XYZ file of C-alpha atoms in Angstrom:
733
model
C 0.145 0.284 -0.100
C 1.090 3.737 -0.845
C 2.527 5.373 1.897
C 2.803 2.610 4.413
C 5.542 2.573 7.020
C 5.172 -1.134 7.707
C 8.283 -3.331 7.986
C 8.450 -6.302 5.636
C 10.025 -9.584 7.471
C 13.086 -9.492 5.166
C 13.586 -5.784 6.763
C 13.340 -7.146 10.188
C 15.784 -9.890 9.751
C 18.371 -7.503 7.844
C 17.964 -4.739 10.851
C 17.514 -7.164 13.806
C 15.989 -4.434 15.860
C 13.578 -5.047 18.926
C 10.060 -4.632 18.214
C 7.570 -3.061 20.523
C 5.933 -5.020 23.508
C 2.328 -5.506 23.485
C 1.581 -5.339 27.018
C 4.852 -4.533 29.329
C 5.262 -0.846 28.527
C 1.882 -0.174 29.529
C 2.684 -2.137 32.944
C 6.227 -0.195 33.564
C 4.546 3.146 32.615
C 1.525 2.956 34.667
C 3.633 2.445 37.511
C 5.798 5.534 36.515
C 2.632 7.686 36.154
C 1.211 6.476 39.218
C 4.079 8.279 40.749
C 3.598 11.186 38.337
C 7.157 10.232 37.083
C 8.849 11.690 40.327
C 9.827 8.890 42.523
C 10.761 9.703 46.177
C 11.945 7.593 48.972
C 10.552 4.545 50.421
C 10.696 5.377 54.243
C 8.924 3.248 56.998
C 6.755 1.495 54.411
C 5.694 4.499 52.080
C 6.457 6.394 49.572
C 7.793 10.035 50.229
C 8.461 12.573 47.914
C 9.319 16.400 49.685
C 8.545 19.293 47.627
C 11.939 21.025 48.284
C 14.536 18.613 47.303
C 16.419 18.512 44.198
C 15.837 15.803 41.530
C 17.913 13.720 39.114
C 16.980 11.904 35.961
C 17.089 8.538 35.207
C 17.085 7.878 31.419
C 16.819 4.668 29.155
C 19.150 3.371 26.688
C 18.436 5.906 23.950
C 19.089 8.837 26.325
C 15.818 9.586 27.094
C 14.317 10.645 30.268
C 12.367 8.036 31.990
C 11.695 9.765 35.083
C 13.398 11.947 38.193
C 14.234 10.595 41.456
C 14.582 12.722 44.247
C 18.051 13.692 46.572
C 17.983 12.899 49.978
C 18.955 15.855 52.684
C 20.272 14.962 55.970
C 16.778 15.052 57.413
C 15.411 12.221 54.899
C 18.540 10.099 56.471
C 18.106 10.750 59.777
C 14.270 9.614 59.318
C 15.318 6.490 57.207
C 17.670 5.717 60.195
C 15.030 6.089 62.844
C 12.538 3.971 60.819
C 14.951 1.049 60.273
C 15.909 0.781 63.897
C 12.335 0.758 64.681
C 11.685 -2.016 62.051
C 14.718 -3.504 63.048
C 13.254 -4.300 66.551
C 10.112 -5.570 65.032
C 12.100 -7.866 62.349
C 14.386 -9.442 64.843
C 11.622 -10.078 67.447
C 9.817 -12.464 64.774
C 10.123 -16.187 64.785
C 12.222 -17.980 62.038
C 9.561 -19.118 60.524
C 7.453 -15.765 60.387
C 10.632 -14.083 58.363
C 10.934 -17.100 56.148
C 7.435 -16.858 55.115
C 7.509 -13.256 54.079
C 10.477 -14.046 51.862
C 8.452 -16.994 50.385
C 5.649 -14.605 49.558
C 8.032 -12.386 47.966
C 8.927 -14.629 45.566
C 5.047 -15.092 44.489
C 4.758 -11.746 44.534
C 7.829 -11.141 42.109
C 6.346 -14.339 39.979
C 2.831 -12.121 39.924
C 4.640 -8.554 38.926
C 7.603 -10.132 36.740
C 6.625 -8.388 33.808
C 6.633 -4.924 35.512
C 10.132 -5.840 37.093
C 11.416 -7.018 34.158
C 9.891 -3.881 32.068
C 11.226 -1.241 34.833
C 14.854 -3.299 34.795
C 15.028 -2.744 30.850
C 14.089 0.923 31.056
C 16.719 2.015 33.629
C 19.304 -0.386 32.063
C 19.596 -2.743 34.611
C 18.453 -5.955 32.938
C 17.835 -8.909 34.858
C 15.450 -12.042 34.429
C 12.674 -11.980 37.179
C 13.329 -15.739 37.420
C 17.083 -15.047 38.825
C 15.204 -12.710 41.340
C 12.382 -15.361 42.437
C 15.204 -17.880 42.964
C 16.891 -15.361 45.527
C 14.161 -14.925 47.354
C 13.217 -18.779 47.619
C 16.889 -19.509 48.828
C 17.221 -16.882 51.311
C 13.810 -17.861 52.602
C 15.059 -21.105 53.452
C 18.200 -19.623 55.253
C 15.851 -17.465 56.984
C 14.043 -20.524 58.560
C 17.323 -22.282 59.234
C 19.358 -19.453 61.075
C 18.565 -20.378 64.718
C 18.728 -24.017 64.120
C 22.572 -23.990 62.360
C 23.606 -20.413 63.851
C 22.483 -20.488 67.472
C 24.953 -18.325 68.807
C 25.152 -15.977 65.900
C 22.792 -12.526 66.286
C 22.052 -10.000 63.303
C 24.541 -6.509 62.976
C 21.145 -4.576 63.682
C 20.686 -2.077 60.682
C 22.624 -2.497 57.621
C 23.380 0.173 54.987
C 23.614 -1.295 51.350
C 25.590 0.956 48.864
C 25.690 0.220 45.350
C 27.798 2.355 42.678
C 25.456 3.647 39.477
C 26.134 1.063 37.143
C 25.929 -2.028 39.504
C 22.998 -4.626 38.555
C 19.964 -5.114 40.675
C 21.051 -8.565 40.962
C 24.075 -7.800 42.893
C 21.977 -5.357 45.039
C 19.697 -8.401 46.080
C 22.571 -10.666 46.620
C 23.371 -7.875 49.330
C 19.915 -7.282 50.466
C 18.106 -10.471 50.954
C 20.622 -12.151 52.912
C 20.810 -9.169 55.297
C 17.144 -9.599 55.861
C 16.698 -13.122 56.209
C 19.286 -12.973 58.981
C 17.051 -10.516 60.851
C 18.544 -7.094 59.828
C 16.969 -3.987 58.727
C 18.098 -2.464 55.925
C 18.625 1.024 54.301
C 19.458 1.237 50.520
C 21.204 3.490 48.726
C 20.978 2.489 45.131
C 22.708 4.000 42.111
C 21.150 5.558 39.197
C 20.071 1.986 37.334
C 18.980 0.655 40.191
C 17.126 3.318 41.669
C 13.897 2.381 39.979
C 14.069 -1.309 40.590
C 14.907 -0.745 43.968
C 12.198 1.164 44.930
C 9.338 -1.198 43.074
C 10.696 -3.888 45.046
C 10.630 -1.836 48.629
C 6.934 -1.892 47.577
C 6.628 -5.194 46.519
C 8.353 -6.258 50.058
C 5.223 -4.488 51.812
C 2.840 -6.436 49.507
C 4.733 -9.509 51.103
C 4.004 -8.605 54.273
C 7.195 -7.173 55.928
C 7.022 -4.570 58.628
C 7.456 -1.288 58.083
C 10.485 0.308 58.656
C 12.558 -3.021 57.731
C 13.375 -2.145 54.234
C 14.133 1.752 53.451
C 15.317 3.238 50.224
C 16.798 6.534 49.962
C 17.984 8.084 46.406
C 20.985 10.712 45.741
C 24.652 10.528 44.976
C 25.764 7.075 46.132
C 28.708 7.997 47.545
C 28.200 10.940 49.727
C 24.827 9.857 50.507
C 25.948 6.425 51.436
C 28.269 7.910 53.844
C 25.813 10.166 55.406
C 23.622 6.832 56.191
C 26.726 5.098 57.426
C 27.509 8.101 59.852
C 24.255 7.751 61.498
C 24.541 6.314 65.104
C 21.667 3.938 64.602
C 23.382 2.331 61.598
C 25.618 -1.143 62.674
C 26.994 -2.136 59.269
C 27.922 -0.758 55.894
C 28.384 -2.830 52.881
C 28.976 -1.745 49.387
C 28.945 -3.074 45.701
C 30.168 -1.541 42.627
C 33.300 0.127 41.040
C 36.511 0.552 43.299
C 36.671 4.482 43.007
C 33.452 4.902 44.423
C 34.300 2.498 47.096
C 37.253 3.921 48.129
C 35.486 7.262 48.351
C 32.936 5.640 50.671
C 35.364 4.086 53.253
C 37.533 7.372 53.426
C 34.504 8.978 54.529
C 32.974 6.817 57.053
C 36.276 5.654 58.158
C 36.726 6.366 62.260
C 32.711 6.357 62.839
C 32.736 2.949 64.351
C 31.054 1.124 61.391
C 32.373 -2.370 60.141
C 32.489 -2.083 56.365
C 32.444 -4.446 53.166
C 33.404 -4.221 49.910
C 32.743 -5.934 46.758
C 34.209 -4.327 43.811
C 33.409 -6.637 40.774
C 32.448 -3.956 38.552
C 36.106 -2.897 38.657
C 37.650 -6.378 38.520
C 39.678 -7.447 35.351
C 39.260 -11.176 34.720
C 41.177 -13.825 32.392
C 39.497 -15.895 29.981
C 42.065 -18.530 29.028
C 41.912 -20.793 26.114
C 44.156 -23.701 26.168
C 45.197 -25.813 23.079
C 43.575 -28.601 24.546
C 40.392 -26.775 24.426
C 37.112 -27.126 22.369
C 38.012 -24.087 20.304
C 34.427 -23.188 18.582
C 32.776 -23.635 21.831
C 35.642 -21.168 23.299
C 35.162 -18.651 20.337
C 31.396 -18.710 21.143
C 31.985 -18.173 24.666
C 34.014 -14.966 23.492
C 31.562 -13.549 21.368
C 28.713 -13.973 23.842
C 30.775 -12.597 26.903
C 32.744 -9.727 25.702
C 30.451 -7.605 23.085
C 27.492 -6.948 25.216
C 26.521 -3.765 26.139
C 26.956 -4.049 29.776
C 29.420 -6.244 31.483
C 29.642 -7.200 35.125
C 33.604 -7.814 34.810
C 36.141 -6.679 32.357
C 37.734 -9.407 30.242
C 41.192 -10.013 29.035
C 41.413 -13.089 26.606
C 44.432 -15.188 26.989
C 45.107 -17.898 24.276
C 47.831 -20.221 24.025
C 50.728 -19.723 21.342
C 49.929 -23.031 19.478
C 46.179 -22.337 18.657
C 46.334 -18.554 18.626
C 46.121 -18.230 14.683
C 43.162 -20.597 14.825
C 41.397 -18.756 17.146
C 42.418 -15.088 15.407
C 41.004 -16.703 12.467
C 37.587 -17.969 13.690
C 37.203 -14.596 15.880
C 37.445 -12.850 12.833
C 34.827 -14.964 10.904
C 32.505 -14.775 13.669
C 32.959 -11.048 14.343
C 32.555 -10.215 10.427
C 28.965 -8.309 10.062
C 28.284 -7.878 13.821
C 26.433 -4.497 14.679
C 28.323 -1.478 16.385
C 27.603 -1.734 20.346
C 25.804 1.181 22.090
C 28.243 2.877 24.578
C 27.075 3.817 28.052
C 27.883 7.005 27.591
C 29.472 9.565 24.918
C 32.360 10.075 27.516
C 33.448 6.084 26.827
C 34.144 6.818 23.371
C 36.989 9.192 23.954
C 38.497 6.697 26.657
C 37.865 3.891 23.856
C 39.819 5.743 21.000
C 42.827 6.709 23.288
C 42.919 2.957 24.363
C 42.836 1.718 20.977
C 45.234 4.508 19.768
C 47.823 3.789 22.490
C 47.804 0.023 21.847
C 48.266 0.374 18.203
C 51.377 2.643 19.000
C 52.646 -0.313 20.941
C 52.295 -2.547 17.911
C 48.736 -3.890 18.541
C 46.956 -5.310 15.435
C 43.065 -4.726 15.430
C 40.070 -7.156 14.532
C 36.886 -5.072 14.051
C 33.405 -6.351 13.143
C 32.980 -3.208 10.890
C 35.073 0.233 10.624
C 34.087 2.835 13.579
C 32.027 5.386 13.236
C 31.129 8.385 15.254
C 28.789 9.105 18.471
C 28.116 6.852 21.108
C 28.338 3.468 19.272
C 31.661 1.091 18.710
C 32.009 -2.050 16.762
C 33.215 -5.099 18.678
C 36.942 -4.810 18.708
C 39.607 -7.165 19.752
C 43.228 -5.870 20.227
C 45.704 -8.631 19.402
C 49.270 -8.838 20.248
C 49.465 -6.771 23.364
C 52.088 -6.814 25.990
C 50.949 -8.027 29.361
C 52.104 -4.777 30.959
C 49.978 -2.848 28.430
C 47.514 -0.242 29.798
C 44.752 -1.901 27.916
C 45.501 -5.375 29.452
C 46.065 -3.973 33.244
C 43.025 -1.855 32.956
C 40.642 -2.411 29.636
C 38.699 0.450 28.510
C 34.862 0.051 28.435
C 32.740 -1.107 25.911
C 33.297 -3.782 23.028
C 37.001 -4.043 23.252
C 38.398 -7.171 24.109
C 42.669 -7.151 24.595
C 43.945 -10.292 23.740
C 47.509 -11.806 25.018
C 49.367 -15.241 24.067
C 51.540 -17.477 26.323
C 53.426 -20.532 25.655
C 52.743 -23.146 28.296
C 50.152 -24.199 30.710
C 51.824 -22.756 33.681
C 52.266 -18.963 31.859
C 48.951 -19.083 31.035
C 48.118 -19.504 34.978
C 50.579 -16.702 35.742
C 49.065 -14.339 33.038
C 45.801 -14.876 34.741
C 47.195 -14.042 38.295
C 48.974 -10.809 36.540
C 45.948 -8.637 37.249
C 45.760 -7.125 40.831
C 42.107 -8.158 40.587
C 41.097 -11.816 41.602
C 36.928 -11.846 41.267
C 36.860 -14.716 38.358
C 38.255 -16.563 35.585
C 36.842 -18.591 32.711
C 39.263 -21.553 31.541
C 38.557 -23.297 28.378
C 39.828 -27.342 28.238
C 39.050 -31.023 27.592
C 41.772 -31.885 29.991
C 40.097 -32.127 33.380
C 43.486 -32.541 35.167
C 44.723 -29.116 33.602
C 41.482 -27.749 34.194
C 41.473 -28.456 38.156
C 44.862 -27.590 38.465
C 44.750 -24.308 36.696
C 41.449 -23.293 38.791
C 43.185 -24.120 42.169
C 46.414 -21.932 41.176
C 44.382 -19.009 40.091
C 43.829 -16.592 42.571
C 40.246 -15.399 41.951
C 36.985 -16.311 43.874
C 35.158 -18.064 41.122
C 36.166 -20.205 38.041
C 34.442 -21.196 35.425
C 35.707 -24.128 33.279
C 34.308 -24.484 29.721
C 31.578 -21.784 30.663
C 31.130 -18.306 31.874
C 29.556 -15.854 34.210
C 27.428 -18.757 35.693
C 25.508 -17.525 38.692
C 23.607 -19.374 41.645
C 22.957 -17.860 44.849
C 24.025 -21.108 46.743
C 27.497 -20.935 45.978
C 30.160 -17.867 47.247
C 31.391 -15.056 45.380
C 34.349 -14.232 47.093
C 36.573 -11.317 45.738
C 40.430 -11.508 45.991
C 43.323 -8.845 46.137
C 41.657 -5.691 44.650
C 38.173 -7.290 43.874
C 36.584 -7.219 47.369
C 37.120 -7.853 51.163
C 33.569 -10.008 51.743
C 31.879 -12.882 50.479
C 28.355 -12.792 48.924
C 26.088 -15.857 48.198
C 25.994 -19.135 49.877
C 26.076 -19.738 53.637
C 29.381 -18.084 53.784
C 27.824 -14.780 52.567
C 25.420 -14.828 55.608
C 27.885 -14.382 58.615
C 28.859 -10.721 57.385
C 25.547 -9.677 58.291
C 25.652 -11.740 61.797
C 27.976 -11.422 64.550
C 28.645 -13.478 67.521
C 26.313 -12.422 70.644
C 29.322 -12.252 72.901
C 31.729 -10.384 70.588
C 32.231 -6.577 70.949
C 31.330 -4.189 68.550
C 33.606 -1.053 67.434
C 32.275 1.992 69.250
C 30.156 4.793 67.564
C 31.912 7.875 67.817
C 33.296 11.029 65.529
C 36.223 10.383 63.824
C 39.382 11.360 65.531
C 41.766 14.218 64.320
C 44.414 12.190 61.964
C 47.088 13.112 59.505
C 46.744 10.095 57.641
C 49.819 10.875 55.818
C 52.050 11.180 58.749
C 50.482 8.130 60.960
C 52.979 5.850 62.790
C 56.024 7.873 61.453
C 56.474 9.966 64.208
C 59.988 8.765 66.327
C 59.305 6.381 69.260
C 60.083 8.024 72.696
C 60.904 5.349 75.635
C 61.448 6.769 79.474
C 64.467 5.321 80.590
C 64.509 4.678 84.254
C 67.164 7.111 86.492
C 70.452 5.077 87.044
C 69.874 2.292 84.500
C 73.349 0.498 83.622
C 72.862 -0.425 79.881
C 75.589 -3.203 80.716
C 73.300 -5.138 82.920
C 70.605 -5.573 80.503
C 71.016 -8.310 77.575
C 70.464 -6.855 74.117
C 68.432 -8.553 71.362
C 68.504 -7.004 67.966
C 66.792 -9.631 66.171
C 63.225 -10.182 64.697
C 62.026 -13.811 64.078
C 61.313 -13.660 60.397
C 61.813 -16.507 57.847
C 61.946 -19.076 60.388
C 65.236 -17.594 61.823
C 66.520 -14.804 64.404
C 67.421 -11.819 61.970
C 68.786 -8.660 62.822
C 66.028 -5.617 62.584
C 66.850 -3.862 59.510
C 66.326 -0.254 61.497
C 69.135 -0.993 64.012
C 66.857 0.568 66.597
C 65.492 -0.862 69.932
C 62.907 -0.217 72.538
C 63.086 -1.386 76.102
C 60.838 -3.942 77.621
C 59.831 -2.684 81.077
C 58.381 -4.746 84.166
C 55.537 -3.256 85.619
C 57.694 -1.569 88.434
C 59.649 0.048 85.471
C 62.667 -2.005 85.623
C 64.062 -2.467 81.953
C 63.955 -6.516 81.158
C 65.489 -6.463 77.860
C 65.700 -4.635 74.785
C 63.723 -5.651 71.594
C 64.158 -4.445 68.093
C 62.079 -1.583 66.777
C 60.912 -2.820 63.551
C 59.577 -0.922 60.623
C 58.509 -1.141 57.107
C 61.801 -2.904 55.872
C 60.813 -5.735 58.233
C 57.545 -5.979 57.355
C 58.825 -6.483 53.706
C 61.185 -9.371 54.691
C 58.640 -11.190 56.715
C 55.930 -10.908 53.869
C 58.714 -11.976 51.531
C 59.326 -15.014 53.430
C 55.398 -15.681 53.388
C 55.202 -15.521 49.838
C 57.690 -18.265 49.627
C 56.523 -20.631 52.065
C 52.733 -20.322 52.083
C 51.740 -22.389 48.700
C 53.605 -25.158 49.804
C 52.188 -24.879 53.094
C 48.509 -24.616 51.605
C 49.509 -27.946 49.480
C 50.065 -30.090 52.395
C 47.627 -32.351 53.281
C 45.745 -31.471 56.352
C 46.948 -34.213 58.306
C 50.424 -32.979 57.907
C 49.337 -29.086 58.768
C 47.444 -31.256 61.922
C 50.843 -32.460 62.826
C 52.816 -29.524 62.643
C 50.397 -27.695 64.886
C 50.588 -30.613 67.481
C 54.061 -30.225 67.205
C 54.024 -26.700 68.251
C 51.829 -27.532 71.100
C 54.080 -29.753 72.184
C 56.905 -27.277 72.193
C 55.046 -25.087 73.943
C 54.241 -27.929 76.765
C 57.936 -28.613 77.071
C 58.581 -25.063 78.069
C 55.576 -24.270 79.739
C 57.286 -23.452 83.210
C 59.630 -20.830 81.319
C 56.826 -19.459 79.390
C 54.963 -19.059 82.692
C 57.757 -17.164 84.161
C 58.826 -15.112 81.720
C 54.733 -14.027 81.653
C 54.675 -13.287 85.386
C 58.013 -11.031 85.178
C 56.815 -8.798 82.586
C 53.154 -8.548 83.427
C 53.111 -9.109 87.243
C 50.315 -11.107 87.227
C 50.602 -14.281 89.555
C 52.288 -17.460 88.270
C 49.127 -19.514 88.776
C 47.498 -17.344 86.460
C 50.415 -17.070 83.860
C 50.420 -21.045 83.924
C 46.812 -21.128 83.243
C 47.640 -18.447 80.334
C 50.031 -20.966 78.924
C 47.817 -23.844 79.300
C 45.312 -22.041 77.411
C 47.861 -21.671 74.680
C 48.473 -25.210 74.408
C 44.812 -26.211 74.746
C 43.931 -23.771 71.883
C 46.963 -24.897 69.372
C 45.754 -28.614 69.839
C 42.365 -27.484 69.160
C 43.065 -25.959 65.721
C 45.271 -28.815 64.991
C 42.533 -31.123 65.876
C 40.231 -29.255 63.323
C 43.090 -29.054 60.713
C 41.888 -32.013 59.072
C 38.194 -31.656 60.196
C 37.599 -28.374 58.848
C 38.293 -28.368 54.999
C 38.932 -25.287 53.343
C 46.494 -23.284 57.439
C 60.106 -17.952 68.837
C 62.793 -20.187 69.542
C 59.745 -22.574 70.208
C 58.619 -21.872 66.750
C 62.176 -22.974 65.711
C 61.771 -26.223 67.054
C 58.669 -27.406 65.818
C 58.282 -28.547 62.140
C 56.585 -24.944 61.280
C 58.013 -24.033 57.987
C 60.078 -21.004 58.343
C 58.542 -18.084 57.222
C 54.927 -19.370 57.919
C 55.356 -17.259 61.176
C 56.975 -14.200 61.552
C 57.440 -11.860 64.815
C 58.173 -8.342 64.572
C 58.261 -5.986 67.726
C 58.065 -2.163 67.435
C 56.010 0.848 67.780
C 52.459 -0.298 66.977
C 51.484 2.754 64.575
C 54.782 2.537 63.094
C 54.112 -1.404 62.151
C 50.588 -0.734 61.236
C 51.333 2.091 58.767
C 53.744 -0.425 57.284
C 51.159 -3.346 56.977
C 48.264 -1.173 55.847
C 50.337 0.085 52.697
C 51.772 -3.377 51.953
C 50.243 -4.451 48.813
C 50.806 -8.202 49.238
C 49.234 -8.722 52.750
C 45.488 -9.896 52.365
C 44.000 -9.421 55.754
C 44.682 -7.592 58.955
C 43.671 -8.461 62.357
C 44.153 -5.210 64.694
C 43.728 -4.950 68.570
C 44.767 -1.481 69.483
C 43.746 2.406 69.808
C 40.884 3.908 68.226
C 42.998 6.326 65.957
C 44.581 2.980 64.347
C 41.265 1.547 63.727
C 40.277 4.758 61.981
C 43.579 4.474 59.955
C 43.063 1.004 58.697
C 39.482 1.723 57.845
C 40.753 4.673 55.580
C 43.789 3.034 54.135
C 43.112 -0.240 53.541
C 40.575 0.077 50.490
C 43.658 0.868 48.582
C 45.207 -1.782 48.530
C 42.255 -3.291 49.640
C 42.373 -5.782 52.811
C 40.142 -7.916 55.176
C 40.019 -6.082 58.170
C 39.253 -7.383 62.083
C 39.232 -4.655 64.407
C 39.271 -4.429 67.948
C 39.571 -0.738 69.888
C 40.966 -2.007 73.378
C 40.322 1.226 74.823
C 36.798 1.454 74.006
C 36.420 -2.480 75.353
C 38.295 -1.810 78.493
C 35.977 0.917 79.423
C 32.871 -0.797 78.819
C 34.211 -4.420 79.884
C 33.062 -5.837 76.447
C 36.139 -7.485 75.389
C 36.459 -10.456 73.188
C 36.718 -13.400 75.902
C 39.807 -15.172 74.766
C 39.935 -18.046 77.643
C 35.950 -18.823 76.735
C 36.156 -22.699 75.086
C 32.946 -21.745 73.356
C 33.168 -23.660 69.982
C 31.484 -20.185 68.288
C 34.776 -18.459 69.195
C 36.962 -20.841 67.183
C 34.001 -20.995 64.626
C 34.660 -17.258 64.128
C 38.243 -17.096 63.814
C 38.256 -19.703 61.019
C 35.493 -18.181 59.511
C 37.882 -14.733 59.601
C 41.064 -16.863 58.424
C 39.520 -18.292 54.986
C 38.583 -17.223 51.455
C 36.284 -19.098 49.374
C 36.645 -20.248 45.820
C 33.541 -21.378 43.563
C 34.413 -23.661 40.870
C 32.049 -24.171 38.057
C 32.343 -27.491 35.872
C 29.516 -28.488 33.280
C 28.053 -31.665 33.316
C 26.473 -33.908 30.659
């Protein structure tokens, strides 16, 4: 018919454009229209939209404005925190069955409103299948039911602040929110731009499922500054973040010193290896690359690593598969400048390009592979945004694993091989939290996502992911207070000052200028010492005043010995600990006298402390082959040299050295409030797992950890603080 605009079937297949949905737009649009396209906060079980607040636009994939969200002020944060505190009291007093019933009903509500949820996620560029969200709700409903049965000694943290960056997906947001709720916490959500609309809709659906008012609150605004304001509220007990590293760093530094424990999942900044060995099914591997690398939105950044013996074949098949692929829309026009600069720099360094078509202009870019890059190239260390995939080659399988560990991140890896032995050995050797064998991006709430190194310091998903939202009933918490005035650049650098008693004769005191590093006594690099004083002020001895170089030596020794210790069988590790306990037992009298001399306690109390140490070592030796997942007395045991190092010196000075060392993954700290604040501020870059105890506040409140207790829950807490988790996915027929 003349003048018609209808497209033929041939035109549709040539363009492959998405057609309009007959019902979904009306469903999502009607919900937006109901709120006049201005979404306020969700506080105390209802929407609130104050008239004097600034707003920010939410746009779709074509940069068209979908609606606006209101930016919260301080009084809105205070209102949300107060509502959450009241909601926590009501929610935590419910039985496990009642909380599980709400989450199970949520699954049904999500099923009923799945079309609206899906469309709203699509509009806000945070696409996710409603079936995935339903599976999450069902999974955590089960854990809500089992909490008191399987975790009787653990209690909820209280009010939890969940903050995500602008481009974080709704799946990763709910991977924080649902376990927090299942364990009995109240939650304040600070969503990013792409998750604001789905988060507000889900809050409404939670109310429909029967959750008490105040248990789930959503406040919108700038995620970093608003998240900091929420965490600084004295009624908030815990902060967890998911998203990009830059936003996480700003959040950590703003919250440091407020007495709020923090955890970070930095998956969106993670660079992950996609490793193709010569024993792989190359067609399937190339299909995986195409599916993974050239999507508009990716959860991780990827680097393609190909064994040299099959490099030419893989490159040829990539060219064939990429031929004619459409350009991919970029998130923002600014990304185009980043891509152009990265491609130009790579070409200057000798890289060749594989592109589906010549690049045009604007916020579109063709799928591109950068071939022939060196591992040190900027595009490999920090790949540009958009559909650009760096490719590097390796000679041997061992070199492939080394390249896989080359990145400072450790979120995930995908390895492709039909050799099961090679797959398992590579998966074990890669320093990442998730390994997919002959597949990629498979997610299930039952298995943990545990970022390593710069990818995170907490575990999400699975039973292991629940414990970040719990604490032992007898475990002390950090004190809520305002930050201390600290010069972070100079922390720990001031020279130590020691009081020397009048009439002190240096020749009367033995001098020990040695540290216990690498399994032997070594002279301290500083060459300085500090006095060990008896309770009465008498100088008992001199010990080294260790510093940064001593920490470096200890870390180097640990790096050498840790892989071998990890590969030892649990029985062998158990026998080493039994040997250490036996060495302590043989010298128990000497140790008790030394403790009495230094502390002034009675000999009987000192002997009890030694006995507790021997019993503790024996307990851990006994657990060593049950829990699957690692001084001259140390020299006498068969503990490998370097596995344990002892460095003496000024606490702040050593704290500063430990915090700034990029290889150290975790710090357990007992010390001052200022030390806790410094570690929270500094240990987000490089990222570390922290377990902080403020001794000054604990002594005032008499709430310190009872280390003499034989309660199994204390050992479980220590064990959980000492392990990280790895999930390995192996497809089955």
